[in-house]
Tab-separated table of C-alpha atoms in Angstrom:
chain	number	residue	atom	x	y	z
Y	1	MET	CA	28.496	34.310	72.553
Y	2	LYS	CA	25.338	32.512	71.604
Y	3	ARG	CA	26.683	32.218	67.995
Y	4	LEU	CA	29.754	30.450	68.894
Y	5	THR	CA	29.898	26.565	68.533
Y	6	ILE	CA	29.968	24.613	71.741
Y	7	ARG	CA	34.036	23.988	71.247
Y	8	ALA	CA	34.544	27.645	70.929
Y	9	ARG	CA	32.734	28.516	74.135
Y	10	LEU	CA	34.409	25.611	75.961
Y	11	THR	CA	37.839	26.765	74.660
Y	12	LEU	CA	36.853	30.495	75.990
Y	13	VAL	CA	35.719	29.446	79.104
Y	14	HIS	CA	38.807	27.060	79.699
Y	15	GLY	CA	41.090	29.852	78.596
Y	16	GLY	CA	39.294	32.750	80.637
Y	17	LEU	CA	39.416	30.813	83.956
Y	18	LEU	CA	42.838	29.859	83.445
Y	19	LEU	CA	43.681	33.851	82.845
Y	20	LEU	CA	41.545	34.928	85.767
Y	21	ALA	CA	43.517	32.385	88.032
Y	22	GLY	CA	46.606	33.600	86.602
Y	23	VAL	CA	45.836	37.410	87.079
Y	24	VAL	CA	44.956	36.711	90.712
Y	25	LEU	CA	47.689	34.967	91.426
Y	26	LEU	CA	49.979	38.058	90.153
Y	27	ALA	CA	48.010	40.136	91.793
Y	28	VAL	CA	48.712	38.360	95.018
Y	29	THR	CA	52.248	37.732	94.420
Y	30	TYR	CA	52.389	41.438	93.877
Y	31	VAL	CA	51.078	42.574	97.274
Y	32	LEU	CA	53.192	40.163	99.182
Y	33	VAL	CA	56.338	41.314	97.550
Y	34	ASP	CA	55.780	44.833	97.890
Y	35	GLN	CA	54.758	44.258	101.827
Y	36	ARG	CA	58.265	42.435	102.137
Y	37	MET	CA	60.018	45.218	100.590
Y	38	ARG	CA	58.404	48.395	102.670
Y	39	GLU	CA	60.698	47.238	105.643
Y	40	PRO	CA	63.408	50.040	105.988
Y	41	LEU	CA	67.060	49.052	106.496
Y	42	THR	CA	66.826	50.578	109.982
Y	43	GLY	CA	69.534	48.263	111.485
Y	44	VAL	CA	71.961	49.169	108.585
Y	45	ILE	CA	71.322	52.781	108.818
Y	46	ALA	CA	71.584	52.709	112.879
Y	47	LYS	CA	75.037	51.152	112.494
Y	48	ALA	CA	75.971	54.123	110.270
Y	49	ASP	CA	76.410	56.005	113.233
Y	50	ILE	CA	79.046	53.989	114.864
Y	51	VAL	CA	80.826	53.533	111.557
Y	52	LYS	CA	84.279	55.387	111.952
Y	53	ALA	CA	85.626	57.285	109.209
Y	54	PRO	CA	89.223	57.103	108.029
Y	55	PHE	CA	91.474	58.201	110.616
Y	56	GLY	CA	88.981	57.073	113.384
Y	57	LYS	CA	86.799	60.123	113.116
Y	58	LEU	CA	83.110	59.556	113.618
Y	59	PRO	CA	80.847	60.734	111.109
Y	60	THR	CA	79.093	64.263	111.530
Y	61	PRO	CA	75.298	64.113	111.749
Y	62	GLY	CA	74.953	65.496	108.221
Y	63	ALA	CA	76.975	62.601	106.994
Y	64	ALA	CA	75.023	60.147	108.535
Y	65	GLU	CA	71.800	61.758	107.542
Y	66	GLN	CA	73.221	61.752	103.900
Y	67	VAL	CA	74.052	58.006	104.133
Y	68	ARG	CA	70.542	57.119	105.618
Y	69	PHE	CA	68.730	58.916	102.552
Y	70	LEU	CA	71.181	57.379	99.728
Y	71	LEU	CA	70.254	53.728	101.349
Y	72	GLN	CA	66.470	54.867	101.569
Y	73	GLU	CA	66.768	56.034	97.909
Y	74	ALA	CA	68.796	52.906	96.681
Y	75	GLN	CA	65.984	50.784	98.484
Y	76	ASP	CA	63.277	52.514	96.880
Y	77	GLU	CA	64.990	52.159	93.722
Y	78	ALA	CA	65.208	48.363	93.990
Y	79	LYS	CA	61.645	48.192	95.197
Y	80	ARG	CA	60.371	49.697	91.949
Y	81	ASN	CA	62.534	47.858	89.832
Y	82	ALA	CA	61.397	44.574	91.518
Y	83	LEU	CA	57.853	45.205	91.119
Y	84	GLU	CA	57.972	46.874	87.610
Y	85	SER	CA	59.998	43.472	86.646
Y	86	LEU	CA	57.559	41.188	88.389
Y	87	LEU	CA	54.480	43.189	86.474
Y	88	THR	CA	56.181	43.131	83.134
Y	89	GLN	CA	57.654	39.574	83.207
Y	90	GLY	CA	54.475	37.711	85.142
Y	91	GLY	CA	52.240	39.798	82.496
Y	92	VAL	CA	53.995	38.368	79.374
Y	93	ALA	CA	54.303	34.756	80.979
Y	94	LEU	CA	50.667	35.007	81.826
Y	95	LEU	CA	49.453	36.003	78.398
Y	96	LEU	CA	52.047	32.892	76.625
Y	97	ILE	CA	50.431	30.845	79.084
Y	98	SER	CA	46.851	31.854	78.258
Y	99	VAL	CA	47.575	31.532	74.565
Y	100	VAL	CA	48.916	27.809	75.045
Y	101	ALA	CA	45.911	27.309	77.327
Y	102	LEU	CA	43.573	28.258	74.629
Y	103	GLY	CA	45.135	26.008	71.953
Y	104	PHE	CA	45.232	23.254	74.558
Y	105	GLY	CA	41.549	23.887	75.424
Y	106	TRP	CA	40.435	23.807	71.753
Y	107	LEU	CA	41.872	20.504	71.333
Y	108	ILE	CA	40.628	19.038	74.561
Y	109	ALA	CA	36.914	20.335	73.946
Y	110	GLY	CA	37.292	18.887	70.138
Y	111	ARG	CA	38.282	15.636	71.889
Y	112	ALA	CA	35.562	15.668	74.501
Y	113	LEU	CA	32.989	16.613	71.879
Y	114	GLN	CA	33.936	13.722	69.274
Y	115	PRO	CA	31.288	11.364	70.430
Y	116	LEU	CA	28.651	14.253	69.756
Y	117	HIS	CA	30.109	14.561	66.181
Y	118	GLN	CA	29.612	10.857	65.742
Y	119	ILE	CA	25.980	11.287	66.937
Y	120	THR	CA	25.520	13.958	64.471
Y	121	GLY	CA	27.267	12.450	61.378
Y	122	THR	CA	25.136	9.259	61.706
Y	123	ALA	CA	21.873	11.307	62.119
Y	124	ARG	CA	22.882	13.446	59.156
Y	125	ARG	CA	23.457	10.162	56.969
Y	126	ILE	CA	20.269	8.815	58.206
Y	127	ALA	CA	18.009	11.955	57.443
Y	128	ALA	CA	19.974	11.847	54.063
Y	129	ALA	CA	18.768	8.355	53.194
Y	130	ASP	CA	15.807	9.838	51.519
Y	131	ALA	CA	12.208	7.899	52.258
Y	132	GLY	CA	11.077	4.712	52.842
Y	133	GLY	CA	12.737	4.368	56.110
Y	134	ARG	CA	16.019	3.588	54.337
Y	135	GLY	CA	19.189	4.292	56.569
Y	136	LEU	CA	17.590	3.233	59.679
Y	137	HIS	CA	19.607	0.091	59.774
Y	138	GLU	CA	23.020	2.111	60.668
Y	139	ARG	CA	23.789	2.539	64.263
Y	140	ILE	CA	26.014	4.628	66.406
Y	141	ALA	CA	27.530	2.029	68.416
Y	142	LEU	CA	29.694	4.477	70.768
Y	143	ARG	CA	32.405	3.274	72.574
Y	144	GLY	CA	33.723	4.520	75.743
Y	145	PRO	CA	33.112	5.263	79.487
Y	146	ARG	CA	29.405	4.956	80.161
Y	147	ASP	CA	28.733	8.733	80.802
Y	148	GLU	CA	25.881	11.048	79.737
Y	149	VAL	CA	27.096	10.861	76.009
Y	150	LYS	CA	27.143	7.469	75.837
Y	151	GLU	CA	23.599	7.005	77.527
Y	152	LEU	CA	22.394	9.386	74.652
Y	153	ALA	CA	24.145	7.460	71.680
Y	154	ASP	CA	22.504	4.202	73.251
Y	155	THR	CA	19.116	5.920	73.732
Y	156	PHE	CA	19.495	6.831	69.924
Y	157	ASP	CA	20.335	3.409	68.564
Y	158	LEU	CA	17.286	2.110	70.557
Y	159	MET	CA	15.043	4.282	68.914
Y	160	LEU	CA	16.724	3.642	65.221
Y	161	GLU	CA	16.259	0.035	65.916
Y	162	ARG	CA	12.326	0.386	66.991
Y	163	LEU	CA	11.737	2.697	63.741
Y	164	ASP	CA	13.895	0.065	61.508
Y	165	ARG	CA	11.614	-2.791	62.654
Y	166	SER	CA	8.488	-0.681	62.238
Y	167	PHE	CA	9.411	0.277	58.610
Y	168	ASP	CA	10.453	-3.073	57.872
Y	169	GLY	CA	7.222	-4.466	59.432
Y	170	GLN	CA	5.183	-2.221	57.108
Y	171	ARG	CA	7.173	-3.232	54.094
Y	172	ARG	CA	6.851	-6.936	54.864
Y	173	PHE	CA	2.935	-6.541	55.808
Y	174	VAL	CA	2.394	-4.796	52.143
Y	175	ALA	CA	4.349	-7.383	50.318
Y	176	ASN	CA	2.620	-10.510	52.134
Y	177	ALA	CA	-0.778	-8.943	51.842
Y	178	SER	CA	-0.341	-8.271	48.258
Y	179	HIS	CA	0.918	-11.720	47.628
Y	180	GLU	CA	-2.182	-13.158	49.308
Y	181	LEU	CA	-4.574	-11.244	47.227
Y	182	ARG	CA	-2.994	-12.386	44.072
Y	183	THR	CA	-4.434	-15.924	44.661
Y	184	PRO	CA	-8.415	-15.073	44.745
Y	185	LEU	CA	-7.754	-12.635	41.758
Y	186	ALA	CA	-6.209	-15.313	39.785
Y	187	LEU	CA	-9.025	-17.775	40.799
Y	188	ASN	CA	-11.458	-15.057	39.617
Y	189	ARG	CA	-9.644	-14.439	36.343
Y	190	SER	CA	-9.940	-18.400	35.656
Y	191	LEU	CA	-13.508	-18.735	36.495
Y	192	LEU	CA	-14.557	-15.744	34.029
Y	193	GLU	CA	-12.652	-17.291	31.393
Y	194	VAL	CA	-14.013	-20.455	31.509
Y	195	ALA	CA	-17.613	-18.994	31.836
Y	196	MET	CA	-16.865	-16.708	28.802
Y	197	SER	CA	-15.595	-19.228	26.631
Y	198	ARG	CA	-18.519	-21.619	26.887
Y	199	PRO	CA	-20.145	-22.300	23.489
Y	200	GLY	CA	-23.842	-21.085	24.828
Y	201	ALA	CA	-22.806	-18.337	26.815
Y	202	SER	CA	-25.107	-15.194	26.120
Y	203	ALA	CA	-24.088	-11.433	24.607
Y	204	GLU	CA	-24.932	-10.093	28.154
Y	205	LEU	CA	-22.820	-12.968	29.723
Y	206	ARG	CA	-20.250	-12.011	27.751
Y	207	GLN	CA	-20.271	-8.550	28.371
Y	208	LEU	CA	-20.461	-8.934	32.176
Y	209	GLY	CA	-17.631	-11.228	32.003
Y	210	GLU	CA	-15.515	-8.641	29.933
Y	211	THR	CA	-16.416	-5.965	32.710
Y	212	LEU	CA	-15.510	-8.180	35.620
Y	213	MET	CA	-12.462	-8.817	33.736
Y	214	ALA	CA	-11.532	-5.494	33.460
Y	215	VAL	CA	-12.243	-4.768	37.263
Y	216	ASN	CA	-10.420	-7.994	38.166
Y	217	GLU	CA	-7.195	-6.790	35.975
Y	218	ARG	CA	-7.328	-3.358	37.819
Y	219	HIS	CA	-6.953	-4.802	41.049
Y	220	GLU	CA	-4.150	-7.152	39.824
Y	221	ARG	CA	-2.412	-3.738	38.727
Y	222	LEU	CA	-3.009	-2.247	41.888
Y	223	ILE	CA	-1.491	-5.516	43.787
Y	224	ASP	CA	1.249	-5.236	41.043
Y	225	GLY	CA	2.163	-1.763	42.072
Y	226	LEU	CA	2.190	-2.282	45.659
Y	227	LEU	CA	4.574	-5.071	45.394
Y	228	THR	CA	6.885	-3.125	43.336
Y	229	LEU	CA	6.568	-0.026	45.674
Y	230	ALA	CA	7.486	-2.473	48.677
Y	231	ASP	CA	10.413	-3.960	46.941
Y	232	SER	CA	11.822	-0.724	45.204
Y	233	GLU	CA	12.065	1.076	48.716
Y	234	GLN	CA	15.286	-1.006	49.293
Y	235	ARG	CA	18.902	-0.518	48.158
Y	236	VAL	CA	19.838	-2.150	44.848
Y	237	VAL	CA	22.784	-4.406	45.504
Y	238	ASP	CA	23.364	-6.489	42.488
Y	239	ARG	CA	24.010	-4.025	39.892
Y	240	THR	CA	24.394	-4.380	35.928
Y	241	PRO	CA	25.199	-2.109	33.265
Y	242	VAL	CA	21.773	-0.493	31.741
Y	243	ASP	CA	21.351	1.897	29.003
Y	244	LEU	CA	18.346	4.404	29.724
Y	245	ALA	CA	18.102	5.024	25.735
Y	246	GLU	CA	17.733	1.318	25.061
Y	247	ILE	CA	14.922	0.790	27.668
Y	248	ALA	CA	13.136	4.174	26.567
Y	249	GLY	CA	13.280	3.061	22.939
Y	250	HIS	CA	11.565	-0.018	23.294
Y	251	LEU	CA	8.905	1.225	25.448
Y	252	LEU	CA	8.420	4.243	22.987
Y	253	ASP	CA	7.936	1.952	20.087
Y	254	GLN	CA	5.120	0.084	22.082
Y	255	VAL	CA	3.494	3.398	22.542
Y	256	ALA	CA	3.672	4.522	19.132
Y	257	ALA	CA	1.964	1.423	17.955
Y	258	GLY	CA	-0.695	1.370	20.509
Y	259	THR	CA	-1.538	5.307	20.548
Y	260	PRO	CA	-1.521	6.702	17.078
Y	261	GLU	CA	-3.377	9.672	18.156
Y	262	LEU	CA	-0.185	10.973	20.054
Y	263	THR	CA	2.893	12.432	18.957
Y	264	VAL	CA	5.765	10.596	20.057
Y	265	ARG	CA	9.030	12.572	19.991
Y	266	ARG	CA	12.134	10.919	20.856
Y	267	ARG	CA	15.918	12.326	21.615
Y	268	LEU	CA	17.855	9.311	22.935
Y	269	ALA	CA	21.251	9.715	23.374
Y	270	PRO	CA	23.396	7.226	25.463
Y	271	ALA	CA	22.698	7.300	29.235
Y	272	ALA	CA	24.466	4.671	30.721
Y	273	THR	CA	24.053	3.786	34.525
Y	274	ALA	CA	24.251	0.506	36.399
Y	275	GLY	CA	21.185	-0.978	38.617
Y	276	ASP	CA	18.206	-3.445	38.452
Y	277	PRO	CA	17.223	-3.704	34.786
Y	278	VAL	CA	13.742	-4.866	35.741
Y	279	LEU	CA	12.965	-1.938	38.299
Y	280	LEU	CA	14.673	0.647	35.760
Y	281	GLU	CA	12.342	-0.745	33.002
Y	282	ARG	CA	9.640	-0.404	35.523
Y	283	LEU	CA	10.355	3.280	36.088
Y	284	THR	CA	10.693	4.270	32.609
Y	285	GLN	CA	7.544	2.370	31.765
Y	286	ASN	CA	5.547	4.296	34.565
Y	287	LEU	CA	6.804	7.832	33.464
Y	288	VAL	CA	5.670	7.013	29.744
Y	289	GLU	CA	2.248	5.447	30.867
Y	290	ASN	CA	1.473	8.360	33.032
Y	291	ALA	CA	2.710	10.902	29.953
Y	292	VAL	CA	-0.160	8.775	27.878
Y	293	ARG	CA	-2.976	8.430	30.419
Y	294	HIS	CA	-2.754	12.092	31.529
Y	295	ASN	CA	-2.155	13.712	27.938
Y	296	LEU	CA	-4.572	15.774	25.654
Y	297	PRO	CA	-7.741	14.090	24.067
Y	298	ALA	CA	-6.626	15.110	20.645
Y	299	GLY	CA	-3.258	16.545	19.556
Y	300	GLY	CA	-1.271	15.457	22.448
Y	301	GLN	CA	2.595	14.953	22.249
Y	302	ILE	CA	4.984	13.014	24.542
Y	303	ASP	CA	8.766	14.161	24.396
Y	304	VAL	CA	11.107	11.743	25.974
Y	305	SER	CA	15.115	12.263	25.848
Y	306	THR	CA	17.912	10.520	27.526
Y	307	GLY	CA	21.594	11.659	27.963
Y	308	THR	CA	24.225	12.511	30.382
Y	309	VAL	CA	24.152	15.556	32.263
Y	310	ASP	CA	26.953	16.745	34.784
Y	311	GLY	CA	27.999	13.008	34.711
Y	312	ARG	CA	24.715	11.584	35.752
Y	313	ALA	CA	22.331	9.423	33.493
Y	314	THR	CA	19.343	11.506	32.884
Y	315	LEU	CA	15.850	10.677	31.704
Y	316	VAL	CA	13.206	13.383	30.856
Y	317	VAL	CA	9.692	12.733	29.854
Y	318	VAL	CA	7.689	15.665	28.756
Y	319	ASN	CA	3.732	15.500	27.867
Y	320	THR	CA	1.107	17.857	27.049
Y	321	GLY	CA	-2.125	17.715	29.169
Y	322	PRO	CA	-3.795	19.385	31.701
Y	323	VAL	CA	-2.426	22.619	33.673
Y	324	VAL	CA	-0.790	21.106	36.739
Y	325	PRO	CA	-0.408	23.662	39.857
Y	326	GLY	CA	3.007	23.937	40.957
Y	327	TYR	CA	1.726	23.364	44.490
Y	328	GLU	CA	0.499	19.915	43.653
Y	329	ILE	CA	3.634	18.423	42.233
Y	330	GLU	CA	4.801	16.915	45.432
Y	331	ALA	CA	1.431	15.456	46.056
Y	332	ILE	CA	1.444	13.425	42.906
Y	333	PHE	CA	4.700	11.254	44.241
Y	334	GLN	CA	2.863	10.332	47.425
Y	335	PRO	CA	1.342	6.731	47.069
Y	336	PHE	CA	-2.547	6.624	46.408
Y	337	ARG	CA	-2.401	10.462	45.764
Y	338	ARG	CA	-3.809	12.000	42.628
Y	339	LEU	CA	-4.510	15.655	41.541
Y	340	HIS	CA	-7.809	16.998	42.705
Y	341	HIS	CA	-8.755	18.251	39.375
Y	342	ASP	CA	-10.040	15.528	36.676
Y	343	ARG	CA	-7.318	14.281	34.520
Y	344	VAL	CA	-8.252	14.030	30.975
Y	345	ALA	CA	-7.677	10.612	29.337
Y	346	ALA	CA	-6.378	10.670	25.716
Y	347	PRO	CA	-8.679	8.845	23.307
Y	348	GLY	CA	-8.462	5.280	22.660
Y	349	ARG	CA	-8.310	3.915	25.868
Y	350	SER	CA	-12.041	4.105	26.671
Y	351	GLY	CA	-14.816	1.451	26.553
Y	352	ALA	CA	-15.487	-1.127	29.141
Y	353	ARG	CA	-12.350	-1.255	30.713
Y	354	ASP	CA	-12.608	2.317	31.344
Y	355	ARG	CA	-16.085	2.268	32.393
Y	356	ALA	CA	-14.885	-0.307	35.240
Y	357	GLY	CA	-12.005	2.135	35.942
Y	358	ALA	CA	-9.352	-0.313	34.485
Y	359	GLY	CA	-8.004	3.137	32.698
Y	360	ARG	CA	-7.612	5.021	35.642
Y	361	GLY	CA	-4.579	5.162	37.709
Y	362	PHE	CA	-4.120	4.309	41.750
Y	363	GLY	CA	-1.498	6.985	42.224
Y	364	LEU	CA	1.235	4.751	42.669
Y	365	GLY	CA	3.030	5.281	39.263
Y	366	LEU	CA	5.272	8.273	40.200
Y	367	SER	CA	5.671	6.911	43.753
Y	368	ILE	CA	7.054	4.032	42.456
Y	369	VAL	CA	9.245	6.108	40.024
Y	370	ARG	CA	10.519	8.063	43.103
Y	371	ALA	CA	11.466	4.827	45.103
Y	372	VAL	CA	13.169	3.052	42.576
Y	373	ALA	CA	15.166	6.107	41.785
Y	374	GLN	CA	16.312	6.625	45.287
Y	375	ALA	CA	17.063	3.073	45.431
Y	376	HIS	CA	19.591	3.123	42.615
Y	377	GLY	CA	21.366	6.510	44.384
Y	378	GLY	CA	19.230	8.943	42.151
Y	379	GLY	CA	16.469	11.232	42.471
Y	380	VAL	CA	13.319	12.497	40.359
Y	381	HIS	CA	12.073	15.989	40.219
Y	382	ALA	CA	9.103	17.483	38.296
Y	383	HIS	CA	7.809	20.994	37.234
Y	384	PRO	CA	4.707	22.257	35.387
Y	385	ARG	CA	4.863	22.578	31.616
Y	386	ASP	CA	4.383	25.634	30.207
Y	387	GLY	CA	0.840	25.354	28.566
Y	388	GLY	CA	-0.111	22.561	30.363
Y	389	GLY	CA	1.271	18.969	31.059
Y	390	LEU	CA	4.016	17.768	33.222
Y	391	VAL	CA	8.162	17.664	32.703
Y	392	VAL	CA	9.705	14.785	34.867
Y	393	THR	CA	13.453	14.527	35.125
Y	394	VAL	CA	15.059	11.491	36.718
Y	395	THR	CA	18.848	11.284	37.301
Y	396	LEU	CA	20.791	8.269	38.122
Y	397	PRO	CA	24.474	7.851	39.005
Y	398	PRO	CA	26.752	7.164	36.162
Y	399	LEU	CA	27.884	3.388	35.482
Y	400	SER	CA	31.108	3.783	37.213
Y	401	ALA	CA	29.659	5.041	40.574
Y	402	ALA	CA	29.742	3.123	43.744
Y	403	VAL	CA	26.668	3.867	45.615
Y	404	PRO	CA	26.494	2.400	49.217
Y	405	ALA	CA	23.574	0.025	49.484
Y	406	GLN	CA	21.772	-2.413	51.865
Y	407	PRO	CA	20.553	-5.968	50.840
Y	408	ALA	CA	17.629	-5.959	48.584
Y	409	ARG	CA	14.673	-8.398	48.612
Y	410	THR	CA	14.260	-10.319	45.204
Y	411	LEU	CA	11.521	-9.045	43.201
Y	412	PRO	CA	8.732	-11.570	42.815
Y	413	ALA	CA	8.330	-12.857	39.349
Y	414	ALA	CA	4.618	-12.247	39.466
Y	415	ALA	CA	5.304	-8.609	40.150
Y	416	ARG	CA	8.243	-8.357	37.793
Y	417	GLY	CA	5.501	-9.133	35.205
């Protein structure tokens, strides 16, 4: 019984109560009819003694007794037939009514539980809206009498409204704080450039300026990542046709020119999708930079492929590098989370910038990748590569797919750079 749905249990209760009431009614009717038919035909039998036979002769005592026996036997037969007919036809009618009652009970229970189905559907859509608070803008908005179910729906809507305000306030705080921090960093950069460009600047001053410029650039990249992450957590409405193969090819040309020590392999088949070109370029750029940054010191490889798999645009980035435990895969997609073990940086990306920490990541790259993919109605997953490294796969809807979306804020020009 516990495994049945509420609708099935309500239907069984409704049908069971009706069946029980019908059985009680049939039993009471049977008892009343039985008591009514127990009265003998005494009056009729007594009159039989004075009934004169043909030719005016009175019946003999034996004939009267025979008439009485015949009448009693006829009465018992009629009683049995009436009671059997009552039980048979009443039982059949009760079964038919019970079947009809079960059907009506099923319909009535479904009608009564319809508001709960609406609440469940809304909760399921919100739960399927991925991370970042997407989907919290939706409301149940249940209409009907103000009963217990309506009170539950209104309470659920109130909870969603508060959560939506909380998530939206958090995103606005990150974006506003990041914008405010860009101003002093831009001022620092200007002052350092002026100090380093003086004709009489010493070598120590220039070296200090380069180190401070690297630190300043690192902070700028952090703020840029925060801005992109805050913006990419919104659904994209204005979509334009984009080919992931074209974006990947453009970025790989830059990687091949800047990191000759790495072997770059490409298999770029058309992978058409629709979305924000700037955000999709940032997604691809983060994946490629992550593959370059966390590669082997020498003899490293990067394999990038695009195409259409099961009707969805797909981007796969594979890189060699340190062994990544499977249980740490999910951690690298969280903001400001990096693997606990040291990640080896490829050669050629050191010097003053690395000494200042500019070559290290912030743990925002893959979190931005996931946020951008989800904002476009897609997804991203990763698994360790055999022999070390990582395999990251991004899937996006095809060009013709229409993905429900909510309005997104425009990415600032400074962050888009």
